[in-house]
PDB file of C-alpha atoms in Angstrom:
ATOM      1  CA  UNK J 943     -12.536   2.181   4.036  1.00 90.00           C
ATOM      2  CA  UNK J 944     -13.401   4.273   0.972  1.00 94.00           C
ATOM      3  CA  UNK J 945     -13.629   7.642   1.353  1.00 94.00           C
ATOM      4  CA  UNK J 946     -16.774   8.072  -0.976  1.00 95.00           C
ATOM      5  CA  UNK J 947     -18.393   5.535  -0.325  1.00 97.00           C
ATOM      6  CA  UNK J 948     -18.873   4.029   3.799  1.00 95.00           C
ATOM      7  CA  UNK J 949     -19.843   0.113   2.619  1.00 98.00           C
ATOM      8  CA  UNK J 950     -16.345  -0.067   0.433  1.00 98.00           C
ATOM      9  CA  UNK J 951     -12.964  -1.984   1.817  1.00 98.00           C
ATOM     10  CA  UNK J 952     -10.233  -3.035   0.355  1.00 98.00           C
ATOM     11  CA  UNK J 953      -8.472  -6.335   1.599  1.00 97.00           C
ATOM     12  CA  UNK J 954      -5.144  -7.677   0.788  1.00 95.00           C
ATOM     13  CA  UNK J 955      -3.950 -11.195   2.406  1.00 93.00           C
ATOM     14  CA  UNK J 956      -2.476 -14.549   1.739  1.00 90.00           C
ATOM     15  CA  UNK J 957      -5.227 -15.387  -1.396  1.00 92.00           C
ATOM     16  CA  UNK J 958      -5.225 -11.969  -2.903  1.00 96.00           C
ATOM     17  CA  UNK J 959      -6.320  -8.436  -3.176  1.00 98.00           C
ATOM     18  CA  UNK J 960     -10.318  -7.807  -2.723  1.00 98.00           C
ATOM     19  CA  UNK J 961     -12.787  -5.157  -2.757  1.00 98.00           C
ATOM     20  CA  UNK J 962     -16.237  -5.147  -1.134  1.00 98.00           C
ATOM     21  CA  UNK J 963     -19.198  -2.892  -1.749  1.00 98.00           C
ATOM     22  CA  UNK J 964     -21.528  -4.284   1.104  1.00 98.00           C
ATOM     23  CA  UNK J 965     -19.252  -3.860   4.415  1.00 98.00           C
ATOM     24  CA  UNK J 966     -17.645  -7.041   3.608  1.00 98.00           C
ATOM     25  CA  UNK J 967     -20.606  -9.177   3.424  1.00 98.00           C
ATOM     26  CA  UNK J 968     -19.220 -10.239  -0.274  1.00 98.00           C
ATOM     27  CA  UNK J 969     -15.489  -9.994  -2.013  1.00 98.00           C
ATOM     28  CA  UNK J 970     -14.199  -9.638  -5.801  1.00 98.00           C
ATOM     29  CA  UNK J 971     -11.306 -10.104  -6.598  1.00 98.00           C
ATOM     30  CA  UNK J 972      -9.403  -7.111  -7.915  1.00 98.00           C
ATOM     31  CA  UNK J 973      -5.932  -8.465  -7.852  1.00 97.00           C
ATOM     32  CA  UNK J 974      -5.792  -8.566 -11.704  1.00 98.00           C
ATOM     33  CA  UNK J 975      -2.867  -6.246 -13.061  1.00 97.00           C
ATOM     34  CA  UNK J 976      -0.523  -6.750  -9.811  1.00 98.00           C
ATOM     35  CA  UNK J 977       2.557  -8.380 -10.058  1.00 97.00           C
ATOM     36  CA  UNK J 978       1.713 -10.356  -7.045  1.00 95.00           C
ATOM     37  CA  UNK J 979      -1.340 -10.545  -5.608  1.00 93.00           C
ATOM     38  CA  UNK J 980       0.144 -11.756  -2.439  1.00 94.00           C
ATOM     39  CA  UNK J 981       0.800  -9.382   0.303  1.00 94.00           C
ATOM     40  CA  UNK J 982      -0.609  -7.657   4.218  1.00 94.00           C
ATOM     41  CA  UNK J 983      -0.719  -3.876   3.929  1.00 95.00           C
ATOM     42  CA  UNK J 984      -3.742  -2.081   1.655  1.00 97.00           C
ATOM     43  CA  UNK J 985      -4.716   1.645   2.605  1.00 97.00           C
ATOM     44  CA  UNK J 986      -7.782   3.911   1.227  1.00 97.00           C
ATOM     45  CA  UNK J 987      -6.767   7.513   0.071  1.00 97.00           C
ATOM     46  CA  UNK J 988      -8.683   9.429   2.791  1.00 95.00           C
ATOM     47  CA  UNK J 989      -9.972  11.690  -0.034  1.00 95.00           C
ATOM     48  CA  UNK J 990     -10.550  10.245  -3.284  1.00 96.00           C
ATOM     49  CA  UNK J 991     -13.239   7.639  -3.395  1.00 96.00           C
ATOM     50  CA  UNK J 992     -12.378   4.702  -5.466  1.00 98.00           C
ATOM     51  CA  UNK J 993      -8.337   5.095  -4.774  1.00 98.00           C
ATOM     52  CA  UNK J 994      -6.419   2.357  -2.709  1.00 98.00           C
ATOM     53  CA  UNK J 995      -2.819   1.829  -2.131  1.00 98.00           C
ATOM     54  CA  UNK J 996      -1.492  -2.107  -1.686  1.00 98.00           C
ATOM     55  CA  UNK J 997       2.529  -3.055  -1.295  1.00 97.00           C
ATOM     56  CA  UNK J 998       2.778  -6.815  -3.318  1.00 96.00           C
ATOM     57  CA  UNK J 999       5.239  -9.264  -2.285  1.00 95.00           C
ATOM     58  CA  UNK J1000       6.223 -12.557  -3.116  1.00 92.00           C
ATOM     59  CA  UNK J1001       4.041 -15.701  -1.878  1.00 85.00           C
ATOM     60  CA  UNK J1002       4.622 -17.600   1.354  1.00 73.00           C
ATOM     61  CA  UNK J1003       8.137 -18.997  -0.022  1.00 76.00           C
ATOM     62  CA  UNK J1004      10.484 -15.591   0.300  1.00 84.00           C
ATOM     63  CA  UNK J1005       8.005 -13.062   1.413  1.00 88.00           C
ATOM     64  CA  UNK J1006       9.909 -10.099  -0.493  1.00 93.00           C
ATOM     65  CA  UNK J1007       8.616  -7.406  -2.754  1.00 94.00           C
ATOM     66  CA  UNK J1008       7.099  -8.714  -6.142  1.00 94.00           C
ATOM     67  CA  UNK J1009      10.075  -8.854  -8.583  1.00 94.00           C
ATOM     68  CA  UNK J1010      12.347  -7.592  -6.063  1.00 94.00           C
ATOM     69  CA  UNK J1011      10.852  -3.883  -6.694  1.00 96.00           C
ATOM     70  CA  UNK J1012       9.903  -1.318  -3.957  1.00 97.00           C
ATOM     71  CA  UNK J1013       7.026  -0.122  -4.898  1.00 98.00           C
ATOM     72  CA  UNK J1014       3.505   1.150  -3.987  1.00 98.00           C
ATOM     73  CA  UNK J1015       0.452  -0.061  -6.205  1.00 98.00           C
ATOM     74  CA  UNK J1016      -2.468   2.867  -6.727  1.00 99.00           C
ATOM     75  CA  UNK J1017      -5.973   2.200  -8.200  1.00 99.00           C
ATOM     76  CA  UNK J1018      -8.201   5.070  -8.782  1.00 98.00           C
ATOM     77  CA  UNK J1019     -10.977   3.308 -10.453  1.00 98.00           C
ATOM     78  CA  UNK J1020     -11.461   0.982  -7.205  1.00 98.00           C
ATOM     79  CA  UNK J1021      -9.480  -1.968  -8.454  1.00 98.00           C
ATOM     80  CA  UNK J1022      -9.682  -2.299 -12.142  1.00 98.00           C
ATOM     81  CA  UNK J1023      -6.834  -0.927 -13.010  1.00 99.00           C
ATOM     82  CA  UNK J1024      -3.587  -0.825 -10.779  1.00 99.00           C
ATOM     83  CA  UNK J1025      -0.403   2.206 -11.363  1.00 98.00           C
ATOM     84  CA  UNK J1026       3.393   0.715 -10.183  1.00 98.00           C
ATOM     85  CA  UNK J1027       4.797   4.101  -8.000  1.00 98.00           C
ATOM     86  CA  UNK J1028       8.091   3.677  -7.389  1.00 98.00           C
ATOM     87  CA  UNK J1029       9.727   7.558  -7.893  1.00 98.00           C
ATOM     88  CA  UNK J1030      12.248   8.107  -4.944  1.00 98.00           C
ATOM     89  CA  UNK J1031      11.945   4.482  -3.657  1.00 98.00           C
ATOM     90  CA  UNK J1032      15.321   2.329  -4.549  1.00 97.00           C
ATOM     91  CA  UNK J1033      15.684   1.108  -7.938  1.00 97.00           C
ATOM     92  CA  UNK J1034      17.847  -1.706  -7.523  1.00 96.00           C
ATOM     93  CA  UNK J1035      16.613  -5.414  -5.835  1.00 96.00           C
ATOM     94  CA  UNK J1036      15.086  -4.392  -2.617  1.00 95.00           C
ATOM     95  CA  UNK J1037      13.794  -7.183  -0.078  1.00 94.00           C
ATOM     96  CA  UNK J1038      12.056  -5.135   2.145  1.00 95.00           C
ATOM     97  CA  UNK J1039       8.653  -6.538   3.387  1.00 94.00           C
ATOM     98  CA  UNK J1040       5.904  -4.334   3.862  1.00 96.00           C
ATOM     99  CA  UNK J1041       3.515  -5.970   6.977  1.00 94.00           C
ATOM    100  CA  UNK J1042      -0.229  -5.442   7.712  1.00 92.00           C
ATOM    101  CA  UNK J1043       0.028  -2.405   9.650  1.00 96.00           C
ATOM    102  CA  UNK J1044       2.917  -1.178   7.825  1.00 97.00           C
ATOM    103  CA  UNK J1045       1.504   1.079   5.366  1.00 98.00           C
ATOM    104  CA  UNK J1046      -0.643   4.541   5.670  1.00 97.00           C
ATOM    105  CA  UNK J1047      -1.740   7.618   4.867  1.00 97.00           C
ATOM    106  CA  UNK J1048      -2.477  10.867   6.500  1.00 96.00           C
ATOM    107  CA  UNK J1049      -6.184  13.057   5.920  1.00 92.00           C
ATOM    108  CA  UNK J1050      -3.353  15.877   4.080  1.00 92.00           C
ATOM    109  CA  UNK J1051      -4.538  16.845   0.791  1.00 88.00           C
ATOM    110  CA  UNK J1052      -2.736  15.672  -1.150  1.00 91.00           C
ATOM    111  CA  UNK J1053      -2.649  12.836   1.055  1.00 94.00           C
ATOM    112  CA  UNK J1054       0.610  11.367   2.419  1.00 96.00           C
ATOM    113  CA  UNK J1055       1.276   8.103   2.182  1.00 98.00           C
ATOM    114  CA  UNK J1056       3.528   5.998   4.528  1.00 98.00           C
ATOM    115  CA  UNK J1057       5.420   2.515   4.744  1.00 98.00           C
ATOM    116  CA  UNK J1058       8.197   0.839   6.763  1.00 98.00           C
ATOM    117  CA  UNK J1059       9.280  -2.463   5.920  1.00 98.00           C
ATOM    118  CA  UNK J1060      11.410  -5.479   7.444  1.00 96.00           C
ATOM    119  CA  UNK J1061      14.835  -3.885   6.618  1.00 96.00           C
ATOM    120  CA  UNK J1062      14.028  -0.976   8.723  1.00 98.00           C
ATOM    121  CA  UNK J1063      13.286   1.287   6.677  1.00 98.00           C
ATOM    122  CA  UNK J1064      10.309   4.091   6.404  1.00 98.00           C
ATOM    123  CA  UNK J1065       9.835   5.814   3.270  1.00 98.00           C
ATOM    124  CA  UNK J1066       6.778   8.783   2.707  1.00 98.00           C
ATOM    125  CA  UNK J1067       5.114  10.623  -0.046  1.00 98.00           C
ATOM    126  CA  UNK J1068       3.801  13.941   0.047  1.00 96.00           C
ATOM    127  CA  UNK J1069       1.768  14.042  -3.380  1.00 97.00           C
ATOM    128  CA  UNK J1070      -0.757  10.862  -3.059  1.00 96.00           C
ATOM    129  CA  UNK J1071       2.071   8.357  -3.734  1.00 97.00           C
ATOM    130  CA  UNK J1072       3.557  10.269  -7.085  1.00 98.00           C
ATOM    131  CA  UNK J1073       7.317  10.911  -5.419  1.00 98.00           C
ATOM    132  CA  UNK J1074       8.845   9.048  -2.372  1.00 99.00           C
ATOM    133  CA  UNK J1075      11.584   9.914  -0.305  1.00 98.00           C
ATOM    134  CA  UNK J1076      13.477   7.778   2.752  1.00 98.00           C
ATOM    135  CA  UNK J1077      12.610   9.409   5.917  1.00 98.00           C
ATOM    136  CA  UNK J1078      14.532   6.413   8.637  1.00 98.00           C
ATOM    137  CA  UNK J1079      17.173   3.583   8.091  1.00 98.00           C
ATOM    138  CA  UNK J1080      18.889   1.878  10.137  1.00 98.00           C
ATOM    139  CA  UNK J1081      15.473   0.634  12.115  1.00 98.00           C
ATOM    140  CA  UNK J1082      14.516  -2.632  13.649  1.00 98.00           C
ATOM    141  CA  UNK J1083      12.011  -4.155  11.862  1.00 97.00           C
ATOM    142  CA  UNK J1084       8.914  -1.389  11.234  1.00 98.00           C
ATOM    143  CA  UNK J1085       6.106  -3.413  11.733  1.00 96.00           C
ATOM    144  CA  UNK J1086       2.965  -0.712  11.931  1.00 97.00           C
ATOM    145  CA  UNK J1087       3.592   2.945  10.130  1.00 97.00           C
ATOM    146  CA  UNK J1088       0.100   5.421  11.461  1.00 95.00           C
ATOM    147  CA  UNK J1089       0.420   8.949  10.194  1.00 90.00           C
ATOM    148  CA  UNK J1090      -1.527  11.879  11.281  1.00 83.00           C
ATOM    149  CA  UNK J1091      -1.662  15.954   9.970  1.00 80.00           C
ATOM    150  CA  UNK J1092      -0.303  18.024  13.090  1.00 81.00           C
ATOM    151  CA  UNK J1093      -1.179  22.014  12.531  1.00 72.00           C
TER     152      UNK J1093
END
């Protein structure tokens, strides 16, 4: 859910990434600039209205990261536009899938911003997605990533 505005969600699933203004009564397509458009996990910046976070992977056939890249897609202008984050987050092929429940951020500002993937691995960002760093290896498969602010 958008953080400006209530009626906003962002969807990612098997046919694409979406956006809807009306509580999900209708969908466009935002998916336009991705490398894949493909993928589970999407998360809202608990902050900045009109800022989303999505993880692309490859279709149904290997169901790996788009390209064989780890990285985080950010839009800050509510899906017209999408910015490839990858700072911190392993630069050669990585097959690490991120899953629907997978990815997250925390009400910090700046917000952090959380994955795990298939391979076991969880990976955060302190600074709204600009710089990552590995926080767990070694894991069984991280299948749902929630993040909270503890004072």
């Amino acid at each position: 859910r958008d953080a400006a505005n209530p009626d906003r969600l962002y969807l990612q699933n098997h046919w694409g990434v979406y956006r809807s203004d009306d509580a999900g009564a209708h969908w466009t397509d935002i998916g336009e600039g991705l490398p894949s458009t493909f993928g589970f996990a999407v998360a809202a910046h608990p902050h900045r209205g009109d800022t989303a976070y999505v993880f692309p992977i490859n279709a149904d056939a290997d169901r790996v990261p788009a390209d064989h890249r780890c990285r985080v897609f950010r839009t800050a202008d509510a899906g017209k536009s999408w910015e490839p984050l990858s700072a911190g987050l392993p630069q050669e092929d990585h097959y690490g899938t991120v899953l629907r429940d997978a990815l997250s951020t925390d009400d910090a500002d700046q917000a952090g911003v959380y994955f795990g993937n298939r391979n076991g691995e969880v990976f955060a960002s302190a600074d709204d997605g600009d710089s990552w760093r590995q926080l767990a290896s070694h894991l069984p498969d991280v299948l749902c990533v929630r993040a909270a602010v503890v004072a």
